[in-house]
């Protein structure tokens, strides 16, 4: 059999293989570690819930709605970005990525698999926050829409994390970069607080963060009042951010080094 | 002669921030069904070649075909048919040996049942069965290395790359790996490309080998051919006392390593030295030349050249400073 013939793979075989890749990688790198080392879970809860607590106590309950939206956005965004640090570790320290590149697994399948494993880690705080929000009287349709926003945020930040991981040269830099970006897009902009608090000249800058758009949508779905134009803008902007960063990850990430 | 599974021509790679080429117009052929070993000191270009051949890295120029497919332009069909154990890899700390091997197989599309069956066999083969459920962070370096090897050899691929696979393994562990690689070649017809610093490993395993240095192939062929072509002697005589360096030089090319004086020569001269040693009542050791000798001879010359070049560069710089 010649190389060319043996190299062909049918579409259905390729789909089956990709599904197995996604399931196995997300299970072995996400679900299994979470059950084996449950001590990792408090780290996922720590930052978003600490900020939520401060806002709740400091704002005497008035900032609870935006705080919950912020905590929900940050839980997902932080885990999406951590993907960048984890992947850098897999690439530099473990050389696992070498094994993956030299295999039929595509960069997209690998990114999606690891992103799914990160989402697994983010799911406990997300579930707790969604439970709190639904108890505050938010309807199930709004909760479903929130899940949609969460998924868009997950894809966006995972794409940012993946893109970064293919350029960063050491694990330490990766962790510092991820922490910096996480602060920059999850704490500084109006993610935990209403955008109207910001001086008007800062609002366009704040809106450049995909997390701002995600938080606005979650806040509005929780019942906070926004101008309809603002909501429409966020529903357009967030998918656009997702498309942009996903394209960046797919076409500009350095999967094969030059 | 069997077909070439890897054909590299004029392969050049210069990393950014480096003036020295990692690969310098390298030509290399690996034939199907053989164990091919790349020998070279650190930084010789072995890993760079492996990374290019496994479609992880792009060269600056030259061509490389794997299974007859252009590895630079069309990597996808190649990736399904290869697997690699990278150099200095580390297993993931939350997983055990069994998890790693199953993951390696399922990632490539195997069902869980199929993966579990193959995993059981490979863990037994590499003596990892007893520690299959122990987290990798609790294992010794040698056992961790064996996990990485298991992740590669378990894959049903035609071409395997192992970058210094037995580094950190104890002698028994190394032999286990050797036995399995030879079995994979003989029984399953796999082609194996490996890099190593261990000359005994290269000699024991390789059908073909290449000694590379500074991105060039210095010697290639099977171990016997490489020794014959590059040393011109078949016998070495080791002496630690009773002879001076100058005296031994009259018998043939002599090198000094610590207290040891080694003469490369032929059978007749070796007998002559032996008679002289008997007269003087000093011990000597006569043995066939090894790959180690060829390696030192070829790569050592390169190091001497490098030293010369470095000295010339330094002198030029000093003169430049004085002129200023």
Coordinates of C-alpha atoms in Angstrom, one line a residue:
Chain A
X1 CA 0.0 0.0 0.0
X2 CA 1.4 3.4 -0.9
X3 CA 1.7 6.2 1.6
X4 CA -0.8 8.3 -0.2
X5 CA -3.6 5.7 -0.2
X6 CA -3.0 4.6 3.4
X7 CA -3.1 8.2 4.5
X8 CA -6.7 8.8 3.5
X9 CA -9.3 8.7 6.2
X10 CA -13.0 8.8 5.5
X11 CA -15.1 11.7 6.9
X12 CA -17.1 9.5 9.3
X13 CA -13.9 7.8 10.6
X14 CA -12.4 11.3 11.1
X15 CA -15.5 12.5 12.9
X16 CA -15.5 9.4 15.2
X17 CA -11.8 9.9 15.9
X18 CA -12.3 13.6 16.7
X19 CA -15.2 12.8 19.1
X20 CA -13.0 10.2 20.9
X21 CA -10.2 12.8 21.1
X22 CA -12.4 15.4 22.6
X23 CA -14.0 13.0 25.1
X24 CA -10.7 11.4 26.2
X25 CA -8.7 14.5 26.5
X26 CA -11.4 16.4 28.4
X27 CA -12.0 13.4 30.7
X28 CA -8.3 12.7 31.4
X29 CA -7.2 16.3 31.7
X30 CA -10.3 17.8 33.2
X31 CA -12.8 15.6 34.9
X32 CA -10.4 13.0 36.3
X33 CA -8.0 15.5 37.9
X34 CA -11.0 17.3 39.5
X35 CA -12.2 14.1 41.1
X36 CA -8.8 12.9 42.0
X37 CA -7.6 16.3 43.5
X38 CA -10.8 18.0 44.8
X39 CA -8.5 20.4 46.7
X40 CA -8.1 22.2 43.3
X41 CA -11.7 23.3 43.4
X42 CA -11.4 26.1 46.0
X43 CA -9.0 27.9 43.6
X44 CA -11.7 28.1 41.0
X45 CA -14.1 29.6 43.5
X46 CA -11.6 31.9 45.2
X47 CA -11.4 35.1 43.2
X48 CA -14.9 35.5 41.8
X49 CA -16.5 34.7 45.1
X50 CA -14.2 36.9 47.0
X51 CA -15.0 39.9 44.8
X52 CA -18.7 39.0 45.1
X53 CA -18.5 38.9 48.9
X54 CA -16.7 42.3 49.0
X55 CA -19.3 43.9 46.7
X56 CA -22.2 42.4 48.7
X57 CA -20.8 43.6 52.0
X58 CA -19.4 46.9 50.8
X59 CA -22.5 47.8 48.7
X60 CA -24.9 46.6 51.3
X61 CA -26.6 44.3 48.8
X62 CA -27.1 47.0 46.1
X63 CA -24.4 45.6 43.9
X64 CA -25.4 42.0 44.3
X65 CA -27.0 41.6 40.8
X66 CA -24.0 43.0 38.9
X67 CA -21.7 41.1 41.4
X68 CA -23.4 37.8 40.5
X69 CA -23.1 38.6 36.7
X70 CA -19.4 39.5 37.3
X71 CA -18.7 36.4 39.3
X72 CA -20.4 34.2 36.6
X73 CA -18.5 35.9 33.8
X74 CA -15.2 35.8 35.6
X75 CA -15.5 32.1 36.6
X76 CA -15.7 31.2 32.9
X77 CA -13.3 33.8 31.6
X78 CA -10.6 33.0 34.2
X79 CA -10.8 29.3 33.4
X80 CA -10.7 30.0 29.7
X81 CA -7.6 32.0 30.1
X82 CA -6.0 29.5 32.4
X83 CA -6.1 27.2 29.4
X84 CA -3.3 29.3 28.0
X85 CA -1.1 28.6 31.1
X86 CA -2.0 24.9 31.2
X87 CA -1.3 24.5 27.5
X88 CA 2.1 26.2 27.9
X89 CA 2.9 23.7 30.7
X90 CA 1.8 20.8 28.5
X91 CA 4.0 22.2 25.7
X92 CA 7.2 23.3 27.6
X93 CA 7.3 21.1 30.7
X94 CA 5.6 17.9 29.7
X95 CA 6.2 18.0 25.9
X96 CA 2.7 16.6 25.6
X97 CA 2.0 19.0 22.8
X98 CA 4.9 17.5 20.8
X99 CA 3.1 14.2 20.9
X100 CA -0.2 15.8 19.9
X101 CA 1.2 17.8 17.0
X102 CA 2.8 14.6 15.6
X103 CA -0.5 12.9 15.7
X104 CA -3.8 13.1 13.7
X105 CA -5.2 15.5 16.4
X106 CA -5.7 19.0 14.9
X107 CA -5.0 22.2 16.7
X108 CA -8.7 23.0 16.8
X109 CA -9.7 19.5 18.3
X110 CA -6.9 19.9 20.9
X111 CA -7.9 23.4 21.8
X112 CA -11.6 22.4 22.1
X113 CA -10.7 19.3 24.2
X114 CA -8.6 21.2 26.7
X115 CA -11.2 24.1 26.7
X116 CA -13.9 21.5 27.6
X117 CA -11.7 20.2 30.4
X118 CA -11.3 23.8 31.7
X119 CA -15.1 24.3 31.4
X120 CA -15.5 21.2 33.6
X121 CA -13.4 23.0 36.3
X122 CA -15.5 26.1 35.9
X123 CA -18.8 24.3 36.1
X124 CA -19.1 24.0 39.9
X125 CA -18.9 27.8 40.5
X126 CA -21.1 28.4 37.5
X127 CA -23.7 26.0 38.7
X128 CA -23.7 27.6 42.2
X129 CA -24.1 31.1 40.7
X130 CA -26.8 30.1 38.3
X131 CA -28.6 28.5 41.2
X132 CA -28.4 31.7 43.2
X133 CA -29.6 33.8 40.2
X134 CA -32.5 31.4 39.5
X135 CA -33.6 31.7 43.1
X136 CA -33.7 35.4 42.8
X137 CA -36.6 35.0 40.4
X138 CA -35.0 34.9 37.0
X139 CA -37.0 32.8 34.6
X140 CA -35.7 29.6 32.9
X141 CA -35.5 31.2 29.5
X142 CA -33.3 33.9 30.8
X143 CA -31.1 31.2 32.5
X144 CA -30.8 29.4 29.1
X145 CA -29.8 32.7 27.5
X146 CA -27.2 33.2 30.2
X147 CA -25.8 29.7 29.4
X148 CA -25.5 30.9 25.8
X149 CA -23.6 34.0 27.0
X150 CA -21.4 31.8 29.2
X151 CA -20.6 29.5 26.2
X152 CA -19.6 32.5 24.0
X153 CA -17.4 33.8 26.8
X154 CA -15.8 30.4 27.2
X155 CA -15.0 30.1 23.5
X156 CA -13.6 33.7 23.4
X157 CA -11.3 33.4 26.4
X158 CA -10.3 29.8 25.5
X159 CA -9.3 31.1 22.1
X160 CA -7.2 33.9 23.7
X161 CA -5.6 31.4 26.0
X162 CA -4.8 29.0 23.2
X163 CA -3.4 31.7 21.0
X164 CA -1.1 32.9 23.8
X165 CA 0.1 29.5 24.7
X166 CA 1.5 28.9 21.2
X167 CA 3.7 32.0 21.5
X168 CA 4.7 32.0 25.2
X169 CA 8.1 30.4 25.8
X170 CA 7.9 29.4 29.4
X171 CA 5.4 28.4 32.0
X172 CA 6.1 31.3 34.4
X173 CA 5.5 33.9 31.8
X174 CA 2.4 32.1 30.8
X175 CA 0.9 32.2 34.3
X176 CA 1.9 35.9 34.7
X177 CA 0.4 36.8 31.3
X178 CA -2.8 35.0 32.0
X179 CA -3.2 36.6 35.5
X180 CA -2.6 40.0 34.0
X181 CA -5.1 39.5 31.2
X182 CA -7.6 38.0 33.6
X183 CA -7.3 41.2 35.8
X184 CA -7.5 43.4 32.7
X185 CA -10.7 41.9 31.3
X186 CA -12.5 40.5 34.3
X187 CA -11.9 42.9 37.2
X188 CA -11.0 46.3 35.8
X189 CA -13.8 46.8 33.2
X190 CA -17.5 46.9 34.3
X191 CA -17.9 43.2 34.8
X192 CA -18.7 43.3 38.5
X193 CA -20.3 46.7 38.5
X194 CA -22.8 48.5 36.2
X195 CA -21.2 50.2 33.2
X196 CA -23.2 53.4 34.0
X197 CA -20.9 54.0 37.0
X198 CA -18.0 54.6 34.6
X199 CA -17.2 58.1 33.3
X200 CA -18.7 58.3 29.8
X201 CA -15.3 58.7 28.1
X202 CA -14.1 55.4 29.5
X203 CA -17.2 53.4 28.4
X204 CA -16.1 52.8 24.8
X205 CA -12.7 51.5 26.1
X206 CA -14.5 49.2 28.6
X207 CA -16.7 47.9 25.8
X208 CA -13.7 46.6 24.0
X209 CA -13.5 43.8 26.6
X210 CA -15.6 40.8 25.6
X211 CA -16.3 40.2 29.3
X212 CA -17.9 43.6 29.6
X213 CA -20.4 42.6 26.9
X214 CA -21.0 39.2 28.6
X215 CA -21.6 40.9 31.9
X216 CA -24.0 43.5 30.5
X217 CA -26.1 40.7 28.9
X218 CA -26.1 38.6 32.1
X219 CA -27.0 41.7 34.2
X220 CA -29.9 42.6 31.8
X221 CA -31.1 39.0 31.8
X222 CA -31.1 39.2 35.6
X223 CA -33.4 42.2 35.5
X224 CA -31.1 45.2 35.5
X225 CA -32.2 48.0 33.3
X226 CA -30.2 48.9 30.2
X227 CA -31.1 50.9 27.1
X228 CA -32.3 48.5 24.4
X229 CA -29.6 49.8 22.0
X230 CA -27.0 48.8 24.6
X231 CA -28.4 45.2 24.8
X232 CA -28.5 45.0 21.0
X233 CA -25.0 46.2 20.8
X234 CA -23.8 43.6 23.3
X235 CA -25.6 40.7 21.5
X236 CA -23.8 41.7 18.3
X237 CA -20.4 42.5 19.9
X238 CA -20.0 39.3 22.0
X239 CA -20.4 36.9 19.0
X240 CA -18.2 39.2 17.0
X241 CA -15.5 39.0 19.7
X242 CA -15.9 35.2 19.8
X243 CA -15.5 34.9 16.0
X244 CA -12.5 37.2 16.0
X245 CA -10.6 35.4 18.7
X246 CA -11.6 32.0 17.5
X247 CA -10.3 32.9 14.0
X248 CA -7.1 34.2 15.6
X249 CA -6.7 30.9 17.5
X250 CA -7.4 28.8 14.4
X251 CA -5.4 30.7 11.8
X252 CA -2.7 32.6 13.6
X253 CA -1.8 30.4 16.5
X254 CA 1.7 28.8 16.1
X255 CA 0.8 25.1 16.1
X256 CA 3.7 24.2 13.9
X257 CA 6.8 26.1 14.8
X258 CA 8.8 28.0 12.3
Chain B
X1 CA 16.9 -2.4 -1.1
X2 CA 13.7 -1.4 0.7
X3 CA 12.0 1.9 0.0
X4 CA 12.9 5.1 1.8
X5 CA 10.4 6.1 4.4
X6 CA 12.1 9.4 5.1
X7 CA 14.1 11.4 2.5
X8 CA 15.6 14.6 3.6
X9 CA 17.5 16.8 1.1
X10 CA 19.6 20.0 1.7
X11 CA 17.6 20.5 4.9
X12 CA 18.6 23.8 6.6
X13 CA 17.4 25.2 9.9
X14 CA 18.6 28.3 11.6
X15 CA 16.7 29.2 14.7
X16 CA 15.9 32.8 15.4
X17 CA 18.5 34.5 17.6
X18 CA 21.1 32.0 16.4
X19 CA 23.8 32.5 13.7
X20 CA 24.8 28.9 13.7
X21 CA 22.6 26.5 11.6
X22 CA 21.1 23.7 13.6
X23 CA 20.9 21.7 10.3
X24 CA 23.2 22.7 7.5
X25 CA 22.1 21.2 4.1
X26 CA 21.5 17.8 5.7
X27 CA 20.8 14.8 3.5
X28 CA 19.4 11.7 5.1
X29 CA 17.5 8.6 4.1
X30 CA 15.7 6.2 6.4
X31 CA 14.5 2.9 4.9
X32 CA 11.3 1.2 5.7
X33 CA 11.4 -1.5 8.4
X34 CA 14.8 -0.5 10.0
X35 CA 15.9 1.0 13.2
X36 CA 17.8 4.1 12.3
X37 CA 19.8 5.9 14.9
X38 CA 21.0 9.5 15.0
X39 CA 24.2 10.0 17.0
X40 CA 25.6 13.3 18.0
X41 CA 26.6 15.5 20.9
X42 CA 24.2 18.0 22.4
X43 CA 23.2 20.6 19.9
X44 CA 24.3 18.5 16.9
X45 CA 20.9 18.8 15.3
X46 CA 19.3 15.5 16.2
X47 CA 16.2 16.8 17.8
X48 CA 15.8 19.5 15.2
X49 CA 15.8 16.8 12.5
X50 CA 13.2 14.8 14.5
X51 CA 11.0 17.8 15.0
X52 CA 11.0 18.6 11.3
X53 CA 10.4 15.0 10.3
X54 CA 7.5 14.8 12.7
X55 CA 6.0 17.9 11.2
X56 CA 6.4 20.0 14.3
X57 CA 8.9 22.4 13.0
X58 CA 9.5 24.0 9.6
X59 CA 13.0 24.2 8.0
X60 CA 14.3 27.3 6.4
X61 CA 15.0 25.5 3.2
X62 CA 15.4 22.0 1.7
X63 CA 12.9 19.2 1.3
X64 CA 11.7 16.4 3.4
X65 CA 9.4 13.6 2.3
X66 CA 7.9 11.1 4.8
X67 CA 6.1 8.1 3.3
X68 CA 6.8 9.9 0.0
X69 CA 4.6 12.9 1.1
X70 CA 6.0 16.4 1.3
X71 CA 6.2 16.9 5.1
X72 CA 6.5 20.7 4.7
X73 CA 3.4 21.3 2.6
X74 CA 1.2 18.4 3.5
X75 CA 1.8 17.3 7.1
X76 CA -1.7 15.9 7.8
X77 CA -1.5 12.5 6.1
X78 CA 1.8 11.9 7.7
X79 CA 0.6 12.7 11.3
X80 CA -1.8 9.7 11.3
X81 CA 1.1 7.3 10.7
X82 CA 3.7 8.6 13.1
X83 CA 4.2 8.9 16.9
X84 CA 7.0 10.5 18.9
X85 CA 8.5 10.3 22.4
X86 CA 9.9 13.7 22.8
X87 CA 13.2 14.4 24.6
X88 CA 12.9 15.3 28.3
X89 CA 9.1 14.9 28.4
X90 CA 7.3 14.5 31.7
X91 CA 4.1 12.6 32.3
X92 CA 1.1 14.6 33.6
X93 CA 1.1 14.6 37.4
X94 CA -2.6 13.8 38.0
X95 CA -2.5 10.7 35.8
X96 CA -1.1 7.3 36.3
X97 CA 0.7 5.0 33.8
X98 CA -2.5 3.4 32.6
X99 CA -4.3 6.7 32.1
X100 CA -1.4 8.0 30.0
X101 CA -1.3 5.0 27.6
X102 CA -5.1 4.9 27.3
X103 CA -5.2 8.6 26.6
X104 CA -2.5 8.3 24.0
X105 CA -4.6 5.6 22.2
X106 CA -8.0 7.2 22.5
X107 CA -6.7 10.6 21.4
X108 CA -5.8 8.9 18.1
X109 CA -9.3 7.4 17.8
X110 CA -9.1 4.0 19.6
X111 CA -12.2 2.8 21.5
X112 CA -11.9 2.5 25.3
X113 CA -12.0 -1.4 25.1
X114 CA -9.3 -1.5 22.4
X115 CA -7.2 1.0 24.3
X116 CA -7.5 -0.9 27.6
X117 CA -6.5 -4.1 25.9
X118 CA -3.4 -2.7 24.2
X119 CA -2.5 -0.7 27.4
X120 CA -2.5 -3.9 29.5
X121 CA 0.0 -5.5 27.1
X122 CA 2.4 -2.6 26.8
X123 CA 2.4 -2.0 30.5
X124 CA 3.4 -5.6 31.1
X125 CA 6.0 -5.5 28.3
X126 CA 7.7 -2.4 29.9
X127 CA 7.4 -3.7 33.4
X128 CA 5.0 -0.9 34.3
X129 CA 2.2 -3.3 35.3
X130 CA 3.0 -3.1 39.0
X131 CA 2.8 0.7 39.1
X132 CA -0.1 1.1 36.6
X133 CA -2.3 2.9 39.1
X134 CA 0.3 5.0 40.8
X135 CA 0.2 8.7 40.0
X136 CA 3.2 9.6 37.8
X137 CA 4.5 12.2 40.2
X138 CA 5.2 9.5 42.7
X139 CA 7.2 7.4 40.3
X140 CA 11.0 7.5 39.7
X141 CA 12.5 9.3 36.7
X142 CA 13.1 5.9 34.9
X143 CA 9.5 4.8 35.3
X144 CA 8.2 8.1 34.1
X145 CA 10.4 7.8 31.0
X146 CA 9.0 4.3 30.4
X147 CA 5.5 5.7 30.5
X148 CA 6.4 8.1 27.7
X149 CA 7.9 5.3 25.7
X150 CA 4.8 3.2 26.3
X151 CA 2.6 6.0 25.0
X152 CA 4.5 5.9 21.7
X153 CA 5.1 2.3 21.1
X154 CA 1.5 1.3 21.9
X155 CA 0.3 3.4 18.9
X156 CA -0.4 1.4 15.8
X157 CA 1.8 3.5 13.5
X158 CA 4.3 2.6 10.8
X159 CA 7.0 5.1 11.9
X160 CA 8.0 5.9 15.4
X161 CA 10.4 8.6 16.6
X162 CA 12.1 8.3 20.0
X163 CA 14.3 11.2 21.1
X164 CA 16.8 9.9 23.6
X165 CA 14.3 7.3 24.9
X166 CA 16.4 5.5 27.4
X167 CA 17.9 8.5 29.2
X168 CA 17.5 8.0 32.9
X169 CA 16.7 4.3 32.6
X170 CA 18.6 1.7 34.6
X171 CA 20.5 -1.0 32.6
X172 CA 17.7 -3.5 32.9
X173 CA 15.1 -0.9 31.9
X174 CA 17.2 0.0 28.8
X175 CA 17.4 -3.6 27.8
X176 CA 13.6 -4.1 28.2
X177 CA 13.1 -1.1 25.8
X178 CA 15.7 -2.5 23.4
X179 CA 14.0 -5.9 23.3
X180 CA 10.6 -4.3 22.6
X181 CA 12.0 -2.0 19.9
X182 CA 13.6 -5.0 18.1
X183 CA 10.4 -7.0 18.5
X184 CA 8.3 -4.1 17.0
X185 CA 10.7 -4.0 14.1
X186 CA 10.9 -7.7 13.4
X187 CA 7.4 -8.8 14.2
X188 CA 5.3 -5.7 13.3
X189 CA 7.6 -4.3 10.6
X190 CA 7.7 -0.9 12.2
X191 CA 10.3 1.7 11.3
X192 CA 12.0 3.3 14.3
X193 CA 14.1 6.5 14.3
X194 CA 15.9 7.2 17.5
X195 CA 18.5 9.5 18.9
X196 CA 20.9 8.5 21.6
X197 CA 24.1 9.4 23.3
X198 CA 24.7 5.8 24.2
X199 CA 27.0 4.2 21.7
X200 CA 26.3 0.7 23.0
X201 CA 22.6 1.4 22.4
X202 CA 23.2 2.5 18.8
X203 CA 25.4 -0.5 18.2
X204 CA 22.9 -3.0 19.7
X205 CA 19.8 -1.6 18.0
X206 CA 20.7 0.1 14.7
X207 CA 20.4 -1.3 11.2
X208 CA 21.6 2.0 10.0
X209 CA 23.0 5.0 11.8
X210 CA 24.3 8.5 11.2
X211 CA 26.7 10.5 13.2
X212 CA 25.8 14.2 12.9
X213 CA 27.6 17.3 14.2
X214 CA 26.8 20.9 13.7
X215 CA 23.9 20.0 11.4
X216 CA 26.1 17.8 9.0
X217 CA 26.2 14.1 8.6
X218 CA 29.7 13.0 9.3
X219 CA 29.3 9.3 8.8
X220 CA 26.5 6.9 7.9
X221 CA 25.9 3.2 7.3
X222 CA 25.6 0.3 9.6
X223 CA 27.8 0.1 12.7
X224 CA 30.4 -2.1 11.0
X225 CA 30.6 0.1 7.9
X226 CA 30.8 3.3 10.0
X227 CA 33.7 1.8 12.0
X228 CA 35.6 0.5 9.0
X229 CA 35.2 3.6 6.9
X230 CA 36.0 6.1 9.5
X231 CA 38.7 4.7 11.7
X232 CA 40.7 2.5 9.3
X233 CA 41.6 0.3 12.2
X234 CA 39.9 -2.7 13.6
X235 CA 41.7 -3.1 16.8
X236 CA 42.4 -0.9 19.8
X237 CA 45.1 -1.5 22.4
X238 CA 44.6 0.2 25.8
X239 CA 47.6 0.8 28.0
X240 CA 47.7 2.4 31.4
X241 CA 51.4 2.0 32.3
X242 CA 54.8 0.9 31.0
X243 CA 54.6 2.8 27.7
X244 CA 55.1 6.4 26.8
X245 CA 52.7 8.3 24.5
X246 CA 55.5 8.9 22.0
X247 CA 56.5 5.3 22.0
X248 CA 52.9 4.1 21.3
X249 CA 52.5 6.7 18.6
X250 CA 55.1 4.7 16.5
X251 CA 52.6 1.8 16.5
X252 CA 49.6 3.8 15.2
X253 CA 47.3 6.7 16.0
X254 CA 47.3 7.2 19.7
X255 CA 45.0 9.2 22.0
X256 CA 45.3 10.0 25.7
X257 CA 42.3 10.1 28.0
X258 CA 43.4 10.5 31.6
X259 CA 45.8 7.7 32.5
X260 CA 44.7 5.7 29.5
X261 CA 46.7 5.5 26.3
X262 CA 44.7 4.0 23.4
X263 CA 46.4 2.9 20.1
X264 CA 44.3 2.2 17.0
X265 CA 46.0 -0.3 14.9
X266 CA 45.7 -3.7 13.1
X267 CA 46.0 -7.3 14.3
X268 CA 49.8 -7.7 13.6
X269 CA 50.8 -4.5 15.4
X270 CA 48.5 -5.4 18.3
X271 CA 50.4 -8.7 18.7
X272 CA 53.7 -6.8 18.6
X273 CA 52.6 -4.4 21.4
X274 CA 51.3 -7.5 23.3
X275 CA 54.7 -9.2 23.1
X276 CA 56.5 -6.0 24.2
X277 CA 54.0 -5.7 27.1
X278 CA 54.7 -9.3 28.2
X279 CA 58.5 -8.5 28.2
X280 CA 57.9 -5.4 30.3
X281 CA 55.3 -7.3 32.5
X282 CA 52.6 -4.6 32.1
X283 CA 48.9 -5.2 31.5
X284 CA 47.3 -4.2 28.3
X285 CA 43.8 -4.7 26.9
X286 CA 43.1 -5.6 23.2
X287 CA 39.6 -5.2 21.8
X288 CA 37.8 -4.4 18.6
X289 CA 37.2 -0.7 18.0
X290 CA 33.8 0.6 19.0
X291 CA 31.4 3.2 17.8
X292 CA 32.5 5.3 20.7
X293 CA 36.0 5.5 19.1
X294 CA 34.6 6.5 15.8
X295 CA 32.4 9.1 17.5
X296 CA 35.3 10.6 19.4
X297 CA 37.5 10.6 16.3
X298 CA 34.9 12.3 14.1
X299 CA 33.2 14.6 16.5
X300 CA 36.4 15.3 18.4
X301 CA 37.9 16.7 15.2
X302 CA 34.9 19.0 14.9
X303 CA 35.4 20.2 18.5
X304 CA 39.0 21.0 17.7
X305 CA 38.0 22.9 14.6
X306 CA 35.4 24.8 16.6
X307 CA 38.1 25.7 19.2
X308 CA 40.4 26.9 16.4
X309 CA 37.5 29.0 14.9
X310 CA 36.7 30.4 18.3
X311 CA 40.4 31.3 18.9
X312 CA 40.6 33.1 15.5
X313 CA 37.3 35.0 16.3
X314 CA 38.7 36.0 19.7
X315 CA 42.0 37.1 18.2
X316 CA 40.1 39.2 15.6
X317 CA 38.0 40.8 18.3
X318 CA 41.1 41.6 20.4
X319 CA 42.8 43.2 17.4
X320 CA 39.7 45.2 16.7
X321 CA 39.6 46.4 20.3
X322 CA 43.4 47.4 20.1
X323 CA 42.9 49.2 16.8
X324 CA 40.2 51.3 18.5

